[in-house]
Tab-separated table of C-alpha atoms in Angstrom:
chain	number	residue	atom	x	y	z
A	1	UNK	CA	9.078	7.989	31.727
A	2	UNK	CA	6.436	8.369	28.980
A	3	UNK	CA	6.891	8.513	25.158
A	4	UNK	CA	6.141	12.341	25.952
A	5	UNK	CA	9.038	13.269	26.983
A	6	UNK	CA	11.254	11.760	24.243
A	7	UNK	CA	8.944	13.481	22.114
A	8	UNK	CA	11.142	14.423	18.747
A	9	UNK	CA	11.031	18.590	18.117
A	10	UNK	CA	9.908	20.321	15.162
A	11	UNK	CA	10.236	17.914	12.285
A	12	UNK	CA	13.351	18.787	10.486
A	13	UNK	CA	13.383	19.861	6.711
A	14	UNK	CA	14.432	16.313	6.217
A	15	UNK	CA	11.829	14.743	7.688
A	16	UNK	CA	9.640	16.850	6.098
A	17	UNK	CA	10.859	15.832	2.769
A	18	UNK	CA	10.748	12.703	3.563
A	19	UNK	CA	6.976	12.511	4.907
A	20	UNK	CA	6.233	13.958	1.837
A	21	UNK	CA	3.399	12.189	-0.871
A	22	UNK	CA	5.472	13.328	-3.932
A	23	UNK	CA	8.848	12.429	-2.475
A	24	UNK	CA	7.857	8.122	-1.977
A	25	UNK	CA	6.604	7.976	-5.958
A	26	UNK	CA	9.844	9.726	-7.087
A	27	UNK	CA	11.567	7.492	-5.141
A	28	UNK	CA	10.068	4.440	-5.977
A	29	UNK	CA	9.848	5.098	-9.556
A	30	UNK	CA	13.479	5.946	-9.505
A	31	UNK	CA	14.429	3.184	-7.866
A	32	UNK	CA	12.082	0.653	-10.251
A	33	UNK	CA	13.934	2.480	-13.527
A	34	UNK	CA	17.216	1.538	-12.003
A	35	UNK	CA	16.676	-2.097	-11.589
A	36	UNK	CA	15.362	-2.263	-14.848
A	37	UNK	CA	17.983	-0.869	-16.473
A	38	UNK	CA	20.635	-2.580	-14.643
A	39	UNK	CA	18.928	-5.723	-15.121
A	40	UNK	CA	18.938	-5.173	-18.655
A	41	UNK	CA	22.037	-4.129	-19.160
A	42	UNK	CA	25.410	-5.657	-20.339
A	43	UNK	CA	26.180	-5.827	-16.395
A	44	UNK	CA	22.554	-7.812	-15.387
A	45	UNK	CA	24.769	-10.648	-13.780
A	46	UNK	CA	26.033	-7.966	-10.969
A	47	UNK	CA	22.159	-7.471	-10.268
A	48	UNK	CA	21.259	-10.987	-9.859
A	49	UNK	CA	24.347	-11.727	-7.934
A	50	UNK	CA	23.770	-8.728	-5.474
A	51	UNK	CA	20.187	-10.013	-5.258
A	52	UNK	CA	20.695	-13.301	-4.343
A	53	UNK	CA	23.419	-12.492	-1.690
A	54	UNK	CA	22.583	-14.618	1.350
A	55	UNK	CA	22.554	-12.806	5.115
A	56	UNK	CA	21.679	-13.286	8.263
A	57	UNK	CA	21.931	-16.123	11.229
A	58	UNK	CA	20.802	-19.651	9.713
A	59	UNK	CA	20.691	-20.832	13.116
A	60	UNK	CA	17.520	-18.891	13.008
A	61	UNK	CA	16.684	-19.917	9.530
A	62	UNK	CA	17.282	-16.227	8.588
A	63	UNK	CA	19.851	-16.687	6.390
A	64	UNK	CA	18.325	-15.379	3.271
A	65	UNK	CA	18.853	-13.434	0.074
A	66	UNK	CA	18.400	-9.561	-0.186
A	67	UNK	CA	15.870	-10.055	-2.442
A	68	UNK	CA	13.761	-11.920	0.292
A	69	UNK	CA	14.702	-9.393	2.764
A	70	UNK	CA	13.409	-6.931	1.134
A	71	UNK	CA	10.095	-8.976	0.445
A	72	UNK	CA	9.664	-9.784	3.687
A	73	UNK	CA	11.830	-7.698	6.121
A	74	UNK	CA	11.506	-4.254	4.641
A	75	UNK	CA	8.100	-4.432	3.719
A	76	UNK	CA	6.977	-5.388	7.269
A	77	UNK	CA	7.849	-1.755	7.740
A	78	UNK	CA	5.420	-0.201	5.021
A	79	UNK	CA	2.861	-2.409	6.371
A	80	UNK	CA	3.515	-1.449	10.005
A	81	UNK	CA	2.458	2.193	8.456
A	82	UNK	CA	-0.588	0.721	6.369
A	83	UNK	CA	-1.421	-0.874	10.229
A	84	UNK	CA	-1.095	2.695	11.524
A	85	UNK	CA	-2.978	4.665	9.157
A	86	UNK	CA	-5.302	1.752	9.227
A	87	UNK	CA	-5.742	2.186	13.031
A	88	UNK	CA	-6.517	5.982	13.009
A	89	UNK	CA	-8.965	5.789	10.132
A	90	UNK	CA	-11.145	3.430	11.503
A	91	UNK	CA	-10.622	5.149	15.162
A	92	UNK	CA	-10.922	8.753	14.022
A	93	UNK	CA	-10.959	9.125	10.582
A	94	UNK	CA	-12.751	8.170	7.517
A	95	UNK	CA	-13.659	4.929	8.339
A	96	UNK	CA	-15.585	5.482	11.799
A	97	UNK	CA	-18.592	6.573	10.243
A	98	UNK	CA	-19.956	3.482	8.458
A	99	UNK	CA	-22.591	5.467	6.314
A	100	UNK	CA	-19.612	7.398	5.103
A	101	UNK	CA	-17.329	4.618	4.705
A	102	UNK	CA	-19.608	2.336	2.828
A	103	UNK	CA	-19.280	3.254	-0.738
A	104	UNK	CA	-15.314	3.550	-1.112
A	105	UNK	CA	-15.374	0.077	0.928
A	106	UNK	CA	-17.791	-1.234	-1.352
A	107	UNK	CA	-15.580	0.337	-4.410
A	108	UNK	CA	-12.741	-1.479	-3.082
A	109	UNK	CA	-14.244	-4.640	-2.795
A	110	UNK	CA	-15.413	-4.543	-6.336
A	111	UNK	CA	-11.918	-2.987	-7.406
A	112	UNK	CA	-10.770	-6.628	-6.264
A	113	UNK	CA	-13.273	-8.508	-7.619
A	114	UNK	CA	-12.944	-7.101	-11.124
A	115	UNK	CA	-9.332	-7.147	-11.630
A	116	UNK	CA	-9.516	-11.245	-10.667
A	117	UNK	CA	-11.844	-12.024	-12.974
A	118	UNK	CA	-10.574	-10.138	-15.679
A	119	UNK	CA	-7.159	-12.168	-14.836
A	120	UNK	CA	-8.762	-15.350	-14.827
A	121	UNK	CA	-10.848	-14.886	-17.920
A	122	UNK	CA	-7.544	-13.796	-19.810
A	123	UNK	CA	-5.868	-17.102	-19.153
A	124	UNK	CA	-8.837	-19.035	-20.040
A	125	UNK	CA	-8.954	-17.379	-23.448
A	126	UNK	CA	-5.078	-17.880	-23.941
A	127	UNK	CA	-5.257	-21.110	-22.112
A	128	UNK	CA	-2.827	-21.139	-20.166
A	129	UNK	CA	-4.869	-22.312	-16.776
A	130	UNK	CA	-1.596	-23.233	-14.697
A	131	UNK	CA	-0.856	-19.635	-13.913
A	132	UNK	CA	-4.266	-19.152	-12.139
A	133	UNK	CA	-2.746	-18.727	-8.279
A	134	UNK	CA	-1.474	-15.388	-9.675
A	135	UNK	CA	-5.195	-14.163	-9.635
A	136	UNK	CA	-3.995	-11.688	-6.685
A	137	UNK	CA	-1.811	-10.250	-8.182
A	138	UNK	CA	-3.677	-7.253	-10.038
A	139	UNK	CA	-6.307	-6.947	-6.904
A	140	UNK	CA	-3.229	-4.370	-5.066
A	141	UNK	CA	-3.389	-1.161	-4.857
A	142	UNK	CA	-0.024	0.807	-4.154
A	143	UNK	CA	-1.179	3.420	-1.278
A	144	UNK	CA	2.116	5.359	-1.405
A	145	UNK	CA	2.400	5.782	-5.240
A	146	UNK	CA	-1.636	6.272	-5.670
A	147	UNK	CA	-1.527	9.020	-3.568
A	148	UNK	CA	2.084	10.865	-5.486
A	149	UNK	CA	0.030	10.895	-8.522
A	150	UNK	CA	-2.722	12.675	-6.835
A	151	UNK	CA	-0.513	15.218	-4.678
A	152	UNK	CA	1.201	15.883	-8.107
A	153	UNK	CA	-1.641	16.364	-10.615
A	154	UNK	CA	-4.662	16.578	-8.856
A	155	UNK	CA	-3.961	20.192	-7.511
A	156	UNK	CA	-7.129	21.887	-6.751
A	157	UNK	CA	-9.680	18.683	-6.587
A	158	UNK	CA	-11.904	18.519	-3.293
A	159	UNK	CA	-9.529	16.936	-0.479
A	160	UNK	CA	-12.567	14.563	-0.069
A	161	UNK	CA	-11.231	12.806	-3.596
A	162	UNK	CA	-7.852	11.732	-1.738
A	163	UNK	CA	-9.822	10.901	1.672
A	164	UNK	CA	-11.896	8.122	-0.712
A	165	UNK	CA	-8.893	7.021	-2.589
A	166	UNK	CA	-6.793	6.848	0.581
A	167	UNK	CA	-10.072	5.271	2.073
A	168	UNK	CA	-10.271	2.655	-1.059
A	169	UNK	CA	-6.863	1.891	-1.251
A	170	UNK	CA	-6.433	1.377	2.443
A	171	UNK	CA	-9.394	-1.397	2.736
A	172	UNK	CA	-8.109	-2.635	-0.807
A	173	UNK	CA	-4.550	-3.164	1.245
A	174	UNK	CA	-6.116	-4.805	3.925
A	175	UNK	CA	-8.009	-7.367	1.441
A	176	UNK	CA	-4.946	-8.123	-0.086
A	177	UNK	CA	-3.315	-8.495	3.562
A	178	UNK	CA	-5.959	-11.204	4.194
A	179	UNK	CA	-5.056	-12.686	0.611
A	180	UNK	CA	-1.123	-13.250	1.053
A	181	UNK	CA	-2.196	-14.503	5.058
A	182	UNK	CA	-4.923	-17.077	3.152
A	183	UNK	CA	-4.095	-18.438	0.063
A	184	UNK	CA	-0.457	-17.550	0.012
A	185	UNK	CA	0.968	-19.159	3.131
A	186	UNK	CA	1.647	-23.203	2.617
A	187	UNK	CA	2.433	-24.617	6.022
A	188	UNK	CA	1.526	-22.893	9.063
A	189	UNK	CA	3.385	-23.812	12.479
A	190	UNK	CA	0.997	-22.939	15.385
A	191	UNK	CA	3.170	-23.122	17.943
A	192	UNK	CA	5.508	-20.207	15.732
A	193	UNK	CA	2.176	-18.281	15.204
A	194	UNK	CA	0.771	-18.244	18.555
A	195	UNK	CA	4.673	-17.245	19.912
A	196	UNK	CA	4.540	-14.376	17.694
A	197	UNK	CA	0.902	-13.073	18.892
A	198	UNK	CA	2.181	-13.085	22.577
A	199	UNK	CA	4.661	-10.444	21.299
A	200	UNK	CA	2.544	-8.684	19.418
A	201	UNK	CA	0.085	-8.930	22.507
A	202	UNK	CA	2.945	-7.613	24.312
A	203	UNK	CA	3.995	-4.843	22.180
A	204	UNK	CA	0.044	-3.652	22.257
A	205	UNK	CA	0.115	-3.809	26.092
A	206	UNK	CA	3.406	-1.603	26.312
A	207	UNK	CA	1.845	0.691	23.416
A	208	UNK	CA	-0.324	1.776	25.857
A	209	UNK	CA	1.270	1.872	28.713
A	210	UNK	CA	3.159	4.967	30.610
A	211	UNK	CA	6.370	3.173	30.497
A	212	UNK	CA	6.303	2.863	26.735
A	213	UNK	CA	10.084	3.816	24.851
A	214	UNK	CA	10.561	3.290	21.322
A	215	UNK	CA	14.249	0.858	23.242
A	216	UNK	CA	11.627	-1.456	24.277
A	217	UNK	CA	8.731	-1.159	21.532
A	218	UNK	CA	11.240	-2.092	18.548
A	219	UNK	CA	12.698	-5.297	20.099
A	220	UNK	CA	9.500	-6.569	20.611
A	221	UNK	CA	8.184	-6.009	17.059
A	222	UNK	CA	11.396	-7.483	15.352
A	223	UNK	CA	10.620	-10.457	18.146
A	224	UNK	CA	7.065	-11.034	16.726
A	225	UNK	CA	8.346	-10.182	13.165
A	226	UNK	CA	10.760	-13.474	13.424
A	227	UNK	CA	8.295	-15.948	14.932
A	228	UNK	CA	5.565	-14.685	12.122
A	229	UNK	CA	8.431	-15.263	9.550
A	230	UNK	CA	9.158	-18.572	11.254
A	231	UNK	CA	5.364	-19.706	11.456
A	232	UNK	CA	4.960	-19.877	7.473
A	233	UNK	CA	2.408	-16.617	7.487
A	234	UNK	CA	4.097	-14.103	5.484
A	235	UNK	CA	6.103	-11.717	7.849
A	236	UNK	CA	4.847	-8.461	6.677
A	237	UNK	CA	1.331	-9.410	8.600
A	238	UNK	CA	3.042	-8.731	11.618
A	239	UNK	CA	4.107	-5.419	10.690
A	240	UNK	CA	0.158	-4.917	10.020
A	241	UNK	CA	-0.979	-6.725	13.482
A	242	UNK	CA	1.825	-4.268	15.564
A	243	UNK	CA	0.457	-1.265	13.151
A	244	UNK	CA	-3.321	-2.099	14.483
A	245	UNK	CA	-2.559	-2.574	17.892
A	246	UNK	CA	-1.370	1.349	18.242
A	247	UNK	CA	-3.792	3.314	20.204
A	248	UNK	CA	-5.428	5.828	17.893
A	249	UNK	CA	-6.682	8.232	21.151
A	250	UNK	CA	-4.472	9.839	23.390
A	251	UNK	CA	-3.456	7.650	26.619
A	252	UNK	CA	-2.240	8.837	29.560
A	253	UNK	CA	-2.620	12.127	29.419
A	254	UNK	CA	-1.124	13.110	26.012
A	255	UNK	CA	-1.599	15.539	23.432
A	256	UNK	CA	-1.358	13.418	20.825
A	257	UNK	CA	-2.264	10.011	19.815
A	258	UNK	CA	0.455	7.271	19.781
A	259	UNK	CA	-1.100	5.681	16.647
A	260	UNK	CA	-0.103	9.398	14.706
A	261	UNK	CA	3.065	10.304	16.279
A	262	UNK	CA	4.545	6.249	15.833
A	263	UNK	CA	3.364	6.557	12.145
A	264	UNK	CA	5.066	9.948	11.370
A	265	UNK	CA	8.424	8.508	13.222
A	266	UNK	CA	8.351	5.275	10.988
A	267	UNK	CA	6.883	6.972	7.478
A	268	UNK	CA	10.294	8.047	6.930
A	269	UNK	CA	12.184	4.967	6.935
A	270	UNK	CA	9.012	3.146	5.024
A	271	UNK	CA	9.249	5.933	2.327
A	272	UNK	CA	13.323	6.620	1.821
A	273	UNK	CA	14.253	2.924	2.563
A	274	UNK	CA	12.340	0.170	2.727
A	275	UNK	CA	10.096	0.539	-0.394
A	276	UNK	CA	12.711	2.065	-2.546
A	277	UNK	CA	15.295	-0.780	-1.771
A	278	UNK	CA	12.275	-3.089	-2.344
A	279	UNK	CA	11.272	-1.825	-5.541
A	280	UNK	CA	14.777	-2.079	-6.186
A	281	UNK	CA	15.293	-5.185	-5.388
A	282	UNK	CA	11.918	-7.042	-7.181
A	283	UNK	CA	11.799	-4.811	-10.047
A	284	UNK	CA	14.946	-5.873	-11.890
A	285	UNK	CA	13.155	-8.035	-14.123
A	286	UNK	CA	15.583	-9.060	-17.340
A	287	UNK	CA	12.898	-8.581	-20.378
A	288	UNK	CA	13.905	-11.050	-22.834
A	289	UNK	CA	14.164	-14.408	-20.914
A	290	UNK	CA	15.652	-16.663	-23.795
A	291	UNK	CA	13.522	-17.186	-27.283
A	292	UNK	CA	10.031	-17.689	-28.315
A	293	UNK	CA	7.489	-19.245	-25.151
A	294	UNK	CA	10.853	-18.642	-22.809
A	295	UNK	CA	11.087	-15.144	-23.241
A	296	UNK	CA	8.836	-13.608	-19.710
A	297	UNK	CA	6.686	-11.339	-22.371
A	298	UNK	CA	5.500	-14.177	-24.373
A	299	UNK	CA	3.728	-15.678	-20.688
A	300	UNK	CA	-0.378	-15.396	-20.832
A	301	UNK	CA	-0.010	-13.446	-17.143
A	302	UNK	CA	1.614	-10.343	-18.868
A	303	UNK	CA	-1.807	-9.531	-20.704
A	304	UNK	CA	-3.937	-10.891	-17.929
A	305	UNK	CA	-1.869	-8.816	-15.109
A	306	UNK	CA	-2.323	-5.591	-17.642
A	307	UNK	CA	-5.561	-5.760	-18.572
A	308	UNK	CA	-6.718	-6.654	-14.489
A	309	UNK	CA	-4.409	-3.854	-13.285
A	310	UNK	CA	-5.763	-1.064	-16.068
A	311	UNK	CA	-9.188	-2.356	-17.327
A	312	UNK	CA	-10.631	-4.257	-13.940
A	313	UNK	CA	-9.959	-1.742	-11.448
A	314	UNK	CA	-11.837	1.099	-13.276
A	315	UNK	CA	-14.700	-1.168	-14.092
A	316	UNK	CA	-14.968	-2.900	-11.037
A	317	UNK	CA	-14.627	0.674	-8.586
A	318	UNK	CA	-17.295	2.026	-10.843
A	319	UNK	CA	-19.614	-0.805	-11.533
A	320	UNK	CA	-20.225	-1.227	-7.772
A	321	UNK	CA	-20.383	2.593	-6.881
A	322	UNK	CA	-22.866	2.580	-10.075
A	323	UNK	CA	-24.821	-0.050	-8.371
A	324	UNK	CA	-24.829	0.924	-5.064
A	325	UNK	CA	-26.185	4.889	-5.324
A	326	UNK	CA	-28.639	3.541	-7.671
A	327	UNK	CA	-30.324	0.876	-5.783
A	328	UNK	CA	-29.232	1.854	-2.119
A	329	UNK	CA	-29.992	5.377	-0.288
A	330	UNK	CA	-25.973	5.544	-0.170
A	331	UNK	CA	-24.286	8.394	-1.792
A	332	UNK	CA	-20.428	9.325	-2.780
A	333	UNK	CA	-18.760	11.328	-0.094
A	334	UNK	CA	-19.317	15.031	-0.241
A	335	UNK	CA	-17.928	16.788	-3.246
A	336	UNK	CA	-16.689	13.659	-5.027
A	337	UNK	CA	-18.899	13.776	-8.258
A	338	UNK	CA	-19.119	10.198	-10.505
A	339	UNK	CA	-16.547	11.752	-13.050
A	340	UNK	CA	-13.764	12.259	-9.934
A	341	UNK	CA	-13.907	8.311	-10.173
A	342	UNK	CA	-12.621	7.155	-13.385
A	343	UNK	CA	-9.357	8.917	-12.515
A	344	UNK	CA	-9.703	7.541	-8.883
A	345	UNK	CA	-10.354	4.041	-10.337
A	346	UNK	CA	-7.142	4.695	-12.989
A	347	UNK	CA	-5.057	5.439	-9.849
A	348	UNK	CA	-6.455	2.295	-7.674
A	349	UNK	CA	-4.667	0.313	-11.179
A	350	UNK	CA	-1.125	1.809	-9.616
A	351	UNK	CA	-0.434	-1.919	-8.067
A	352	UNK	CA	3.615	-1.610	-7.815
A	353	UNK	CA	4.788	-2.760	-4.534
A	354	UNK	CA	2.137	-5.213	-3.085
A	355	UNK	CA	1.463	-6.639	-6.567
A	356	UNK	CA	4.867	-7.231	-7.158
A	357	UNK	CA	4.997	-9.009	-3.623
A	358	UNK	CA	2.283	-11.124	-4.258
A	359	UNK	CA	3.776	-11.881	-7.974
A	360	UNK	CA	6.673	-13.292	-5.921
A	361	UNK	CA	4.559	-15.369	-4.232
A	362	UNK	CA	2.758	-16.518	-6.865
A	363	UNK	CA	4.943	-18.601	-8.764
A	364	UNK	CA	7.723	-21.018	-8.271
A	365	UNK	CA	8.724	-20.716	-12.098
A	366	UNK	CA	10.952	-17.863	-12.730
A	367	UNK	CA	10.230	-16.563	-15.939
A	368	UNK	CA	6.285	-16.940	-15.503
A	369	UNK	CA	7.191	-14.818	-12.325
A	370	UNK	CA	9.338	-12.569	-14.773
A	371	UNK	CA	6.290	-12.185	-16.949
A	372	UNK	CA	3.751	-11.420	-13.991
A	373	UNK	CA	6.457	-8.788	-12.788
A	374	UNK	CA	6.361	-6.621	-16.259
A	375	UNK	CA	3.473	-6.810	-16.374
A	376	UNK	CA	3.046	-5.375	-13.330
A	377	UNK	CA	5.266	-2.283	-14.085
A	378	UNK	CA	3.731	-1.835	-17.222
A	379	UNK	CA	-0.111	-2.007	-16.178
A	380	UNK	CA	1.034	0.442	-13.550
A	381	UNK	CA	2.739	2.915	-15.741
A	382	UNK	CA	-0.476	3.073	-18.110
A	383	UNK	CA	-2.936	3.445	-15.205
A	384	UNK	CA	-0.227	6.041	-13.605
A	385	UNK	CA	0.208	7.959	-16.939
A	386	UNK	CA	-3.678	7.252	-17.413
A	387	UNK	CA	-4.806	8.766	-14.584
A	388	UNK	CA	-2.518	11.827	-14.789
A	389	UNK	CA	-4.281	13.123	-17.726
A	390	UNK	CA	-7.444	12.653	-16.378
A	391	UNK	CA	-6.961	14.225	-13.459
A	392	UNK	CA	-5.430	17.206	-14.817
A	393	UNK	CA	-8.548	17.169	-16.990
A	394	UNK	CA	-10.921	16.887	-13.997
A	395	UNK	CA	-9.024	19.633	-12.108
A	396	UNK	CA	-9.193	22.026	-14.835
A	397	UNK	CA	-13.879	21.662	-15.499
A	398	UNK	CA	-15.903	23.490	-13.018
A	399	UNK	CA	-17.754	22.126	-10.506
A	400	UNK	CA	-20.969	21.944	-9.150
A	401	UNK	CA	-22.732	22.868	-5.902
A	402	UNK	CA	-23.894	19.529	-5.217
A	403	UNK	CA	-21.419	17.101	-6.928
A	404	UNK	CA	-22.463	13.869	-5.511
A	405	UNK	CA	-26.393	14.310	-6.269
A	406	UNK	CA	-27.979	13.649	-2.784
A	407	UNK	CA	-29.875	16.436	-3.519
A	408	UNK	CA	-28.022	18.785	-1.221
A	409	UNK	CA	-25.151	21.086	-2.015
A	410	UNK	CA	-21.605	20.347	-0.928
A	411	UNK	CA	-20.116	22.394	2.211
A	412	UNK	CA	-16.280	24.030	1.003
A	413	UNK	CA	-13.185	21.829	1.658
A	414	UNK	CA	-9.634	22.194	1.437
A	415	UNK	CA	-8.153	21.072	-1.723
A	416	UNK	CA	-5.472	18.280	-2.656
A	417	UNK	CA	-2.651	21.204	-3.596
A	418	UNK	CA	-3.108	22.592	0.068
A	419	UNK	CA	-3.104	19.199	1.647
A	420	UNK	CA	0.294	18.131	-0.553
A	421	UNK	CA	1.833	21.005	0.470
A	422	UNK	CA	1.689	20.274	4.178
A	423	UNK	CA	3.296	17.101	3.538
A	424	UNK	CA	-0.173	15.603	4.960
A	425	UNK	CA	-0.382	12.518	5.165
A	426	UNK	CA	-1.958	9.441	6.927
A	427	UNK	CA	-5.584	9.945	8.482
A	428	UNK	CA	-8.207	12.434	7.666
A	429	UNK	CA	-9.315	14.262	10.702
């Protein structure tokens, strides 16, 4: 009995609204604007009392609040689809050609690099040196609200522009993966960790099997979901390890690959649910904290987190594209030109759901966590807002033959309006 034959039908209308780019950002927004209103309202004590509401078996040290559910339940999820489209670019799509994959690699590398030390130097001007393990916290790039922005304003740009900010902000996820698994996990139980790669092991092995059913594939990843969450390495990495261990060719005679059809039946539920209810659920930050150095604005990280998110990203993405087409023979994809960047760059500032994760994890003191949260919405609004313009303003100038000047002229591509409308999403064949 193979996955073929269970094999959903045409996607419903639905489904299709719910795979859609534009449809996560309204929702996430939505959902954002609602905890922060709520949380700021005469009725904020309902918020924090429905956040810290405790679930699940303790026997299994799972008894913990929907705020930490969310955290680390619900975004396992999003990051099982990050591990999917993950899988299929580097199988089949953009990142399988290494010449073509080197410069929005590169970009993302320096769009981490930046943002840190921008953060750092911040809090060494204002001093305040003890909030320095949030340095991570602008390096994220929000894949699912990056790419709204686009599908919404960037109607008519070269398709390629997506395919290197999808590119960017997929290795920039994957950084920032490594991150939370390095420096943000304390104690690490081996015995926990090595339990939860035999299921994940195990869960690869059926994922390519002919016996595979989505009955036995979701046991198994909740299985190495708990033993992850027991080892002490943040749970969401197994969402990433099940993602990556998804055959990205078809097996076994199928049409399709596993890797696509497993991401398009769980992009849904990451999408409608599980970042919405996150955002929800981390975003209800209560702005004024108490008076003067109490209140979460008045922390050093607000600034620092800003100025990373908004500032760092665009200098860092373009310094090291700058620096790598002029001293290396690489070039920017096809039809991307150097002024398609700053908006790019603008968009990689969009750090929402992973930055607020990794604010979370940052800080045992609530308010400086308050602080680093604000600041997250608020250096994501400017670069979202930010890049809008631009891109509105990039869509709108004529092009030229040979955009990114390697001295050859640029073969016709779909553009991001006909790739929105689809609903398209995940890898670029």
């Amino acid at each position: 009995m193979t996955h073929e034959h269970h094999h959903a039908p045409a996607p419903s209308s639905l489904r299709r609204w719910a795979s859609r780019e534009t449809t996560g950002g309204a929702l996430l927004i939505g959902a954002a604007v609602v905890a922060l209103v709520w949380a700021n309202s005469p009725w904020r004590s309902a918020y924090d009392t429905l956040a810290h509401i405790v679930v699940g078996p303790s026997a299994l040290h799972l008894d913990l609040d929907l705020a930490t559910w969310a955290a680390d339940g619900l975004l396992a999820v999003f990051f099982l689809t990050v591990g999917l489209e993950l899988k299929r670019e580097i199988v089949v799509g953009a990142l399988r050609d290494p010449q073509r994959a080197a410069v929005p690699v590169i970009a993302a590398v320096g769009g981490m690099l930046a943002p840190a030390a921008v953060y750092i130097g911040v809090l060494a001007i204002a001093g305040d040196p003890a909030a320095r393990s949030g340095w991570a916290i602008p390096t994220a790039t929000d894949i699912a609200f990056a790419l709204a922005v686009l599908a919404i304003f960037g109607r008519g740009l070269p398709v390629a522009i997506r395919t290197f900010l999808l590119t960017l902000a997929v290795v920039d996820d994957l950084l920032a993966i490594v991150v939370i698994a390095v420096f943000y996990t304390d104690a690490v139980s081996v015995g926990m960790l090595a339990l939860a790669l035999v299921a994940v092991a195990a869960f690869a092995a059926l994922a390519r099997s002919p016996y595979v059913h989505p009955w036995l594939l979701a046991p198994l990843a909740v299985i190495a979901w708990g033993f992850m969450h027991a080892s002490g390495v943040h749970a969401t990495i197994a969402g990433v390890l099940l993602g990556l261990s998804v055959p990205a060719r078809p097996v076994n005679g199928e049409l399709d690959d596993r890797a696509h059809r497993y991401e398009q039946a769980v992009r849904p539920w990451s999408t409608v649910v599980a970042l919405p209810l996150f955002a929800f659920l981390s975003a209800g930050v209560t702005l004024t904290g108490g008076g003067g150095s109490a209140s979460p604005l008045a922390q050093a990280v607000v600034p620092a987190v800003v100025l990373g998110l908004v500032v760092g990203k665009i200098t860092g993405i373009l310094g090291s594209v700058a620096l790598v087409t002029r001293w290396s023979p690489l070039r920017l994809p096809e039809g991307v030109g150097v002024r398609d960047l700053v908006p790019v760059g603008l968009l990689a500032g969009i750090g929402f759901t992973v930055s607020l994760l990794i604010a979370e994890l940052s800080f045992t003191d609530g308010t400086t966590a308050a602080g680093a949260k604000i600041a997250v919405l608020a250096g994501t609004t400017i670069s979202a807002v930010a890049a809008a313009v631009l891109l509105r303003w990039d869509s709108s100038k004529a092009r030229r033959a040979d955009m990114n000047d390697d001295g050859e002229p640029d073969a016709p591509q779909p553009t991001v309006g006909e790739a929105a409308s689809e609903g398209a999403t995940g890898a670029s064949d």
